[in-house]
CSV table of C-alpha atoms and ligand atoms in Angstrom, one decimal:
chain,number,residue,atom,x,y,z
A,557,SER,CA,8.3,33.5,-38.9
A,558,GLN,CA,10.1,30.2,-38.7
A,559,LYS,CA,7.1,28.6,-37.1
A,560,ILE,CA,4.7,29.8,-39.8
A,561,THR,CA,6.9,28.4,-42.5
A,562,VAL,CA,6.9,25.0,-40.9
A,563,ARG,CA,3.2,25.0,-40.6
A,564,LYS,CA,2.7,26.0,-44.2
A,565,THR,CA,4.8,23.2,-45.6
A,566,ARG,CA,3.0,20.6,-43.4
A,567,ALA,CA,-0.5,21.7,-44.2
A,568,VAL,CA,-2.3,19.0,-46.2
A,569,TYR,CA,-5.7,20.5,-46.2
A,570,ASN,CA,-6.4,24.0,-47.3
A,571,PRO,CA,-10.1,25.1,-47.5
A,572,ASP,CA,-9.2,27.1,-50.6
A,573,MET,CA,-8.4,23.8,-52.4
A,574,TYR,CA,-11.9,22.5,-52.0
A,575,GLU,CA,-13.3,25.8,-53.3
A,576,GLN,CA,-11.0,25.7,-56.3
A,577,TRP,CA,-11.9,22.1,-57.0
A,578,LYS,CA,-15.6,22.8,-56.8
A,579,GLU,CA,-15.2,25.8,-59.1
A,580,ALA,CA,-13.3,23.7,-61.6
A,581,MET,CA,-16.0,21.0,-61.6
A,582,GLN,CA,-18.7,23.7,-62.1
A,583,SER,CA,-16.8,25.3,-64.9
A,584,GLU,CA,-16.4,22.0,-66.7
A,585,MET,CA,-20.1,21.3,-66.3
A,586,ASN,CA,-20.9,24.8,-67.6
A,587,LEU,CA,-18.6,24.5,-70.6
A,588,GLY,CA,-20.1,21.2,-71.5
A,589,LYS,CA,-23.6,22.8,-71.2
A,590,GLY,CA,-22.4,25.7,-73.3
A,591,LEU,CA,-21.4,23.3,-76.1
A,592,ASP,CA,-24.7,21.4,-75.9
A,593,MET,CA,-26.6,24.7,-76.0
A,594,ASN,CA,-24.6,25.9,-79.0
A,595,GLU,CA,-23.3,29.0,-77.1
A,596,PHE,CA,-19.9,29.2,-78.7
A,597,ARG,CA,-19.2,31.5,-81.6
A,598,LEU,CA,-16.3,32.0,-84.0
A,599,TYR,CA,-15.2,35.5,-84.6
A,600,TYR,CA,-13.1,36.1,-87.7
A,601,GLN,CA,-10.1,38.4,-87.9
A,602,PRO,CA,-8.9,39.2,-91.4
A,603,GLN,CA,-5.4,38.7,-92.6
A,604,VAL,CA,-4.1,40.8,-95.5
A,605,GLU,CA,-1.2,40.6,-97.8
A,606,SER,CA,1.6,43.1,-97.2
A,607,ILE,CA,1.8,46.2,-99.5
A,608,THR,CA,-1.3,45.4,-101.5
A,609,HIS,CA,-3.5,44.9,-98.4
A,610,VAL,CA,-5.7,42.4,-100.3
A,611,MET,CA,-7.5,40.0,-97.9
A,612,THR,CA,-6.0,36.5,-97.9
A,613,GLY,CA,-8.0,34.9,-95.2
A,614,ALA,CA,-9.0,35.1,-91.5
A,615,GLU,CA,-8.2,33.6,-88.2
A,616,ALA,CA,-11.1,32.0,-86.4
A,617,LEU,CA,-11.2,33.1,-82.7
A,618,ILE,CA,-13.6,31.5,-80.3
A,619,ARG,CA,-16.0,33.4,-78.1
A,620,TRP,CA,-18.6,32.1,-75.6
A,621,GLN,CA,-21.9,33.8,-75.8
A,622,HIS,CA,-22.8,33.1,-72.2
A,623,PRO,CA,-26.5,33.4,-71.3
A,624,GLU,CA,-25.8,35.4,-68.1
A,625,LYS,CA,-22.2,36.6,-68.3
A,626,GLY,CA,-22.3,37.9,-71.9
A,627,LEU,CA,-19.6,37.5,-74.5
A,628,LEU,CA,-16.6,35.7,-72.9
A,629,SER,CA,-13.1,35.8,-74.4
A,630,PRO,CA,-11.1,32.6,-74.7
A,631,ALA,CA,-8.7,33.7,-71.9
A,632,SER,CA,-11.6,33.0,-69.5
A,633,PHE,CA,-12.3,29.4,-70.5
A,634,ILE,CA,-9.7,27.8,-72.8
A,635,GLU,CA,-7.4,26.8,-69.9
A,636,ILE,CA,-10.3,25.1,-68.1
A,637,ALA,CA,-11.3,23.3,-71.3
A,638,GLU,CA,-7.6,22.2,-71.7
A,639,THR,CA,-7.3,20.7,-68.2
A,640,THR,CA,-10.7,18.9,-68.4
A,641,GLY,CA,-10.3,17.5,-71.9
A,642,LEU,CA,-13.3,19.4,-73.3
A,643,ILE,CA,-10.9,21.2,-75.5
A,644,SER,CA,-11.0,18.4,-78.1
A,645,GLN,CA,-14.8,18.8,-78.4
A,646,ILE,CA,-14.5,22.5,-78.7
A,647,GLY,CA,-11.7,22.1,-81.3
A,648,GLU,CA,-13.8,19.7,-83.3
A,649,TRP,CA,-16.7,22.1,-83.2
A,650,ALA,CA,-14.5,25.0,-84.4
A,651,LEU,CA,-13.1,22.9,-87.3
A,652,HIS,CA,-16.6,22.0,-88.4
A,653,GLU,CA,-17.7,25.6,-88.3
A,654,ALA,CA,-14.5,26.7,-90.2
A,655,CYS,CA,-15.1,24.1,-92.9
A,656,LYS,CA,-18.7,25.2,-93.4
A,657,GLN,CA,-17.5,28.7,-93.8
A,658,LEU,CA,-14.8,27.7,-96.3
A,659,LYS,CA,-17.4,25.8,-98.3
A,660,SER,CA,-19.7,28.8,-98.4
A,661,TRP,CA,-16.9,31.1,-99.5
A,662,GLU,CA,-16.0,28.6,-102.2
A,663,GLU,CA,-19.6,28.7,-103.5
A,664,GLN,CA,-19.5,32.5,-103.5
A,665,GLY,CA,-16.3,32.5,-105.7
A,666,LEU,CA,-14.1,33.2,-102.7
A,667,GLY,CA,-12.3,29.9,-102.8
A,668,HIS,CA,-8.9,31.5,-102.4
A,669,LEU,CA,-9.6,32.6,-98.8
A,670,THR,CA,-8.0,30.6,-95.9
A,671,ILE,CA,-9.2,30.1,-92.4
A,672,SER,CA,-6.8,29.5,-89.5
A,673,VAL,CA,-8.0,27.5,-86.5
A,674,ASN,CA,-6.2,27.3,-83.2
A,675,ILE,CA,-5.6,23.8,-82.0
A,676,SER,CA,-4.5,23.0,-78.5
A,677,PRO,CA,-1.5,20.7,-78.0
A,678,ARG,CA,-3.6,18.0,-76.3
A,679,HIS,CA,-6.1,17.9,-79.1
A,680,PHE,CA,-3.4,18.1,-81.8
A,681,LEU,CA,-1.7,15.0,-80.4
A,682,TYR,CA,-4.9,13.0,-79.7
A,683,HIS,CA,-4.5,9.8,-81.6
A,684,ARG,CA,-7.9,10.1,-83.3
A,685,PHE,CA,-7.3,13.7,-84.4
A,686,GLU,CA,-6.2,12.7,-87.9
A,687,ASP,CA,-9.3,10.4,-88.3
A,688,PHE,CA,-11.4,13.3,-87.3
A,689,LEU,CA,-9.7,15.6,-89.9
A,690,GLN,CA,-10.2,13.1,-92.6
A,691,ASP,CA,-13.9,12.7,-91.8
A,692,CYS,CA,-14.3,16.4,-91.6
A,693,LEU,CA,-12.8,16.9,-95.1
A,694,LYS,CA,-15.1,14.3,-96.5
A,695,LEU,CA,-18.2,15.7,-94.8
A,696,HIS,CA,-17.7,19.3,-96.0
A,697,GLY,CA,-15.8,18.7,-99.2
A,698,VAL,CA,-13.4,21.5,-98.8
A,699,ASN,CA,-9.8,22.1,-99.9
A,700,PRO,CA,-7.6,21.2,-97.0
A,701,ALA,CA,-4.9,23.6,-98.2
A,702,ASN,CA,-7.3,26.5,-97.2
A,703,LEU,CA,-7.5,25.3,-93.6
A,704,ILE,CA,-4.6,26.4,-91.6
A,705,LEU,CA,-4.0,24.6,-88.3
A,706,GLU,CA,-2.3,26.9,-85.7
A,707,ILE,CA,-0.3,25.1,-83.1
A,708,THR,CA,2.1,26.6,-80.5
A,709,GLU,CA,5.7,25.7,-79.9
A,710,ASN,CA,4.7,24.0,-76.7
A,711,VAL,CA,3.5,21.0,-78.7
A,712,ALA,CA,7.2,20.3,-79.0
A,713,LEU,CA,7.3,19.6,-75.2
A,714,GLU,CA,5.8,16.3,-76.0
A,715,ASP,CA,7.7,13.3,-77.4
A,716,ALA,CA,9.3,14.5,-80.6
A,717,LYS,CA,8.7,11.2,-82.5
A,718,LEU,CA,5.0,11.4,-81.7
A,719,VAL,CA,4.8,15.0,-82.8
A,720,GLU,CA,6.6,14.4,-86.0
A,721,ALA,CA,4.5,11.4,-86.9
A,722,GLN,CA,1.3,13.3,-86.2
A,723,ILE,CA,2.5,16.3,-88.3
A,724,GLN,CA,3.4,14.0,-91.2
A,725,ARG,CA,-0.1,12.4,-91.2
A,726,ILE,CA,-1.8,15.8,-91.1
A,727,ARG,CA,0.5,17.1,-93.8
A,728,GLN,CA,-0.4,14.1,-96.0
A,729,LEU,CA,-4.0,15.0,-95.7
A,730,GLY,CA,-3.1,18.4,-97.3
A,731,PHE,CA,-3.5,20.8,-94.4
A,732,THR,CA,-1.2,23.8,-93.8
A,733,LEU,CA,0.5,24.1,-90.4
A,734,SER,CA,1.4,27.3,-88.7
A,735,ILE,CA,3.3,28.1,-85.5
A,736,ASP,CA,1.4,30.6,-83.4
A,737,ASP,CA,3.0,33.0,-81.0
A,738,PHE,CA,6.4,32.3,-82.5
A,739,GLY,CA,9.3,33.1,-80.2
A,740,THR,CA,7.5,33.1,-76.9
A,741,GLY,CA,7.3,29.3,-76.3
A,742,TYR,CA,9.6,26.4,-75.9
A,743,SER,CA,12.2,25.2,-78.3
A,744,ALA,CA,11.3,27.1,-81.5
A,745,PHE,CA,14.3,26.0,-83.5
A,746,ILE,CA,13.7,22.3,-82.9
A,747,TYR,CA,10.4,22.8,-84.5
A,748,LEU,CA,11.9,24.4,-87.6
A,749,GLN,CA,14.5,21.7,-87.9
A,750,GLN,CA,12.4,18.6,-87.4
A,751,PHE,CA,8.9,19.3,-88.4
A,752,SER,CA,7.2,20.2,-91.7
A,753,ILE,CA,5.6,23.6,-90.8
A,754,GLN,CA,4.7,26.1,-93.5
A,755,GLU,CA,4.0,29.3,-91.6
A,756,ILE,CA,5.3,31.3,-88.7
A,757,LYS,CA,3.2,33.8,-86.8
A,758,ILE,CA,5.3,36.4,-85.1
A,759,ASP,CA,4.0,37.1,-81.7
A,760,ARG,CA,2.5,40.5,-80.9
A,761,GLN,CA,5.1,41.1,-78.2
A,762,PHE,CA,7.8,41.6,-80.8
A,763,ILE,CA,5.5,43.8,-83.0
A,764,LYS,CA,4.3,46.1,-80.2
A,765,ASN,CA,7.4,48.2,-79.9
A,766,ILE,CA,8.8,47.6,-83.4
A,767,GLU,CA,8.9,51.3,-84.2
A,768,THR,CA,10.8,52.5,-81.1
A,769,ASP,CA,12.7,49.5,-79.8
A,770,VAL,CA,15.8,48.4,-81.8
A,771,LYS,CA,15.8,45.0,-80.1
A,772,SER,CA,12.2,44.2,-81.1
A,773,ARG,CA,13.1,45.2,-84.7
A,774,ALA,CA,16.2,43.0,-84.7
A,775,ILE,CA,14.3,40.0,-83.5
A,776,VAL,CA,11.5,40.5,-86.1
A,777,ARG,CA,14.2,40.9,-88.8
A,778,ALA,CA,15.9,37.8,-87.7
A,779,ILE,CA,12.7,35.7,-87.6
A,780,LEU,CA,11.8,37.0,-91.1
A,781,THR,CA,15.3,36.2,-92.5
A,782,LEU,CA,15.1,32.7,-90.9
A,783,ALA,CA,11.6,32.0,-92.3
A,784,LYS,CA,12.6,33.2,-95.8
A,785,SER,CA,15.6,30.9,-95.9
A,786,LEU,CA,13.5,28.0,-94.8
A,787,HIS,CA,10.9,28.9,-97.4
A,788,MET,CA,8.2,29.5,-94.8
A,789,HIS,CA,5.3,31.9,-94.9
A,790,THR,CA,5.2,34.7,-92.3
A,791,VAL,CA,2.3,36.5,-90.6
A,792,ALA,CA,2.7,39.4,-88.1
A,793,GLU,CA,0.2,39.4,-85.2
A,794,GLY,CA,-1.2,42.3,-83.3
A,795,VAL,CA,-0.5,45.1,-85.9
A,796,GLU,CA,-2.3,48.1,-84.5
A,797,THR,CA,-0.6,51.2,-86.2
A,798,GLU,CA,0.4,52.4,-89.6
A,799,GLY,CA,3.9,52.8,-88.3
A,800,GLN,CA,4.1,49.1,-87.3
A,801,LEU,CA,2.7,48.1,-90.7
A,802,LYS,CA,5.2,50.2,-92.6
A,803,ARG,CA,8.1,48.6,-90.6
A,804,LEU,CA,6.9,45.1,-91.3
A,805,GLU,CA,6.5,45.8,-95.0
A,806,GLU,CA,10.0,47.2,-95.1
A,807,LEU,CA,11.3,44.1,-93.4
A,808,GLY,CA,9.4,41.8,-95.9
A,809,CYS,CA,6.8,40.2,-93.7
A,810,PHE,CA,4.2,38.4,-96.0
A,811,GLU,CA,1.0,38.9,-94.2
A,812,ILE,CA,-0.5,41.2,-91.6
A,813,GLN,CA,-3.1,40.6,-88.9
A,814,GLY,CA,-4.3,43.1,-86.3
A,815,TYR,CA,-6.6,45.8,-85.1
A,816,TYR,CA,-5.1,48.2,-87.6
A,817,PHE,CA,-7.1,46.4,-90.3
A,818,SER,CA,-9.9,44.9,-88.2
A,819,ARG,CA,-10.7,43.4,-84.9
A,820,PRO,CA,-12.1,39.9,-84.8
A,821,ILE,CA,-15.8,40.2,-86.0
A,822,PRO,CA,-18.8,38.0,-86.3
A,823,ILE,CA,-19.0,36.1,-89.6
A,824,GLU,CA,-22.2,38.0,-90.7
A,825,GLU,CA,-20.3,41.3,-90.5
A,826,LEU,CA,-17.2,40.0,-92.4
A,827,ASN,CA,-19.4,38.5,-95.1
A,828,LYS,CA,-21.2,41.8,-95.5
A,829,LEU,CA,-17.9,43.6,-96.0
A,830,LEU,CA,-16.7,40.9,-98.4
A,831,LEU,CA,-19.9,41.2,-100.4
A,832,ALA,CA,-19.3,44.9,-100.8
A,833,SER,CA,-15.6,44.6,-101.6
A,834,PRO,CA,-14.2,41.0,-101.9
A,835,GLU,CA,-10.6,42.2,-102.2
A,836,PHE,CA,-10.5,45.1,-99.7
A,837,PRO,CA,-13.3,44.4,-97.2
A,838,PHE,CA,-12.2,47.0,-94.7
A,839,LEU,CA,-13.8,50.3,-93.9
A,840,HIS,CA,-10.7,52.3,-92.9
A,841,LEU,CA,-8.5,50.8,-95.6
A,842,PRO,CA,-5.3,52.8,-96.2
A,843,ALA,CA,-4.7,53.5,-99.8
A,844,PRO,CA,-2.6,50.6,-101.2
A,845,ILE,CA,0.9,51.6,-102.4
A,846,SER,CA,0.8,51.8,-106.2
B,1010,LIG,P1,-3.9,33.9,-80.7
B,1010,LIG,O1,-4.3,32.6,-81.5
B,1010,LIG,O2,-2.5,34.3,-80.7
B,1010,LIG,O3,-4.9,35.0,-81.2
B,1010,LIG,C1,-4.6,36.3,-81.3
B,1010,LIG,C2,-5.2,37.1,-80.2
B,1010,LIG,O4,-4.8,38.5,-80.3
B,1010,LIG,C3,-6.7,37.2,-80.2
B,1010,LIG,O5,-7.2,37.2,-78.9
B,1010,LIG,C4,-7.0,38.5,-81.0
B,1010,LIG,O6,-8.2,39.0,-80.7
B,1010,LIG,C5,-5.9,39.3,-80.4
B,1010,LIG,N1,-5.5,40.4,-81.3
B,1010,LIG,C6,-5.5,40.4,-82.7
B,1010,LIG,N2,-5.1,41.6,-83.2
B,1010,LIG,C7,-4.7,42.3,-82.1
B,1010,LIG,C8,-4.2,43.7,-82.0
B,1010,LIG,O7,-3.9,44.4,-83.0
B,1010,LIG,N3,-3.9,44.1,-80.7
B,1010,LIG,C9,-4.2,43.4,-79.6
B,1010,LIG,N4,-3.9,43.9,-78.4
B,1010,LIG,N5,-4.7,42.1,-79.7
B,1010,LIG,C10,-5.0,41.6,-80.9
B,1010,LIG,P2,-8.4,36.3,-78.4
B,1010,LIG,O8,-9.4,36.2,-79.5
B,1010,LIG,O9,-8.8,36.9,-77.1
B,1010,LIG,O10,-7.7,34.9,-78.3
B,1010,LIG,C11,-6.7,34.7,-77.3
B,1010,LIG,C12,-6.1,33.3,-77.5
B,1010,LIG,O11,-7.1,32.3,-77.2
B,1010,LIG,C13,-5.7,33.0,-78.9
B,1010,LIG,O12,-4.4,33.7,-79.2
B,1010,LIG,C14,-5.6,31.5,-78.9
B,1010,LIG,O13,-4.4,31.1,-78.3
B,1010,LIG,C15,-6.7,31.2,-77.9
B,1010,LIG,N6,-7.9,30.7,-78.8
B,1010,LIG,C16,-8.8,31.5,-79.4
B,1010,LIG,N7,-9.7,30.8,-80.1
B,1010,LIG,C17,-9.4,29.5,-79.8
B,1010,LIG,C18,-9.9,28.2,-80.3
B,1010,LIG,O14,-10.9,28.1,-81.0
B,1010,LIG,N8,-9.3,27.1,-79.8
B,1010,LIG,C19,-8.2,27.1,-79.0
B,1010,LIG,N9,-7.6,26.0,-78.6
B,1010,LIG,N10,-7.6,28.3,-78.6
B,1010,LIG,C20,-8.2,29.5,-79.0
B,1011,LIG,MG1,-2.6,33.2,-94.9
B,1012,LIG,MG1,-3.8,31.9,-83.2
B,1013,LIG,MG1,-0.9,34.3,-81.5
């Protein structure tokens, strides 16, 4: 076995590497083609206020309507987009779409609804990102406060001065910033101490066992207490059951997002539901607590 180990560390060429490289290049080409062919879609997952269950907004989640492979989830292409740099183009596309939707809601008298868009760290820190946001606002004429930019804690892996400056510029434009997957990434507290962030999204992992696991519940309670004393808004992700909902309401989480209310759905579907019932657009809506 000694012999094999030595061989392994010395190997400079591995046929798999070429295959991987080829696959990556092909994926990038296909992603670029997908963008050109307008094959990406935003699905919208509603967010509701605790207790009243009034809809407050939605998170935009990207899908790729691939001509051969069908509807692809972001897990299958976001990472490739991030390593190749196409993520900025995809992000810009998503922001344009979200702004168009906000505008259309505004015109329908639904100007209170927000849309959250996921922004990759690389795109967020791109020096022209702020210029793009400014142009985007001008073009669509929407209220930036209704556009929530979701970033992850991993943005803080970059130079803190750079991150802080970028956050300040984006805040000055009037956008709301949210930390996605809170508690799973790097250096959560640095974020809260140094940066102007308005919202925390508690990761699904802490919500999953909130009914049975005292540790999960303790962590969620601590996050909510922390957020409250920092005057930050809170959203729970991945809420699937009535029991989880009840726990989160007891603990004082502000907003709820998850399959319990709705899966991410195409915009036409959401708009149909909103038209029928602007406040409570869900089919299986539990009776609000009176
Ligand atoms: P995320 O931003 O944390 O989004 C939440 C994910 O959890 C979504 O998966 C959503 O469909 C799923 N989810 C929501 N409620 C529930 C629930 O009750 N139970 C379970 N099991 N899952 C639930 P999705 O749409 O597959 O997106 C995965 C990730 O891909 C997102 O996580 C986000 O990090 C990334 N992503 C999605 N759209 C974009 C985008 O436009 N740009 C970028 N850069 N990343 C995106
Ligand atoms: Mg909200
Ligand atoms: Mg998100
Ligand atoms: Mg998340």
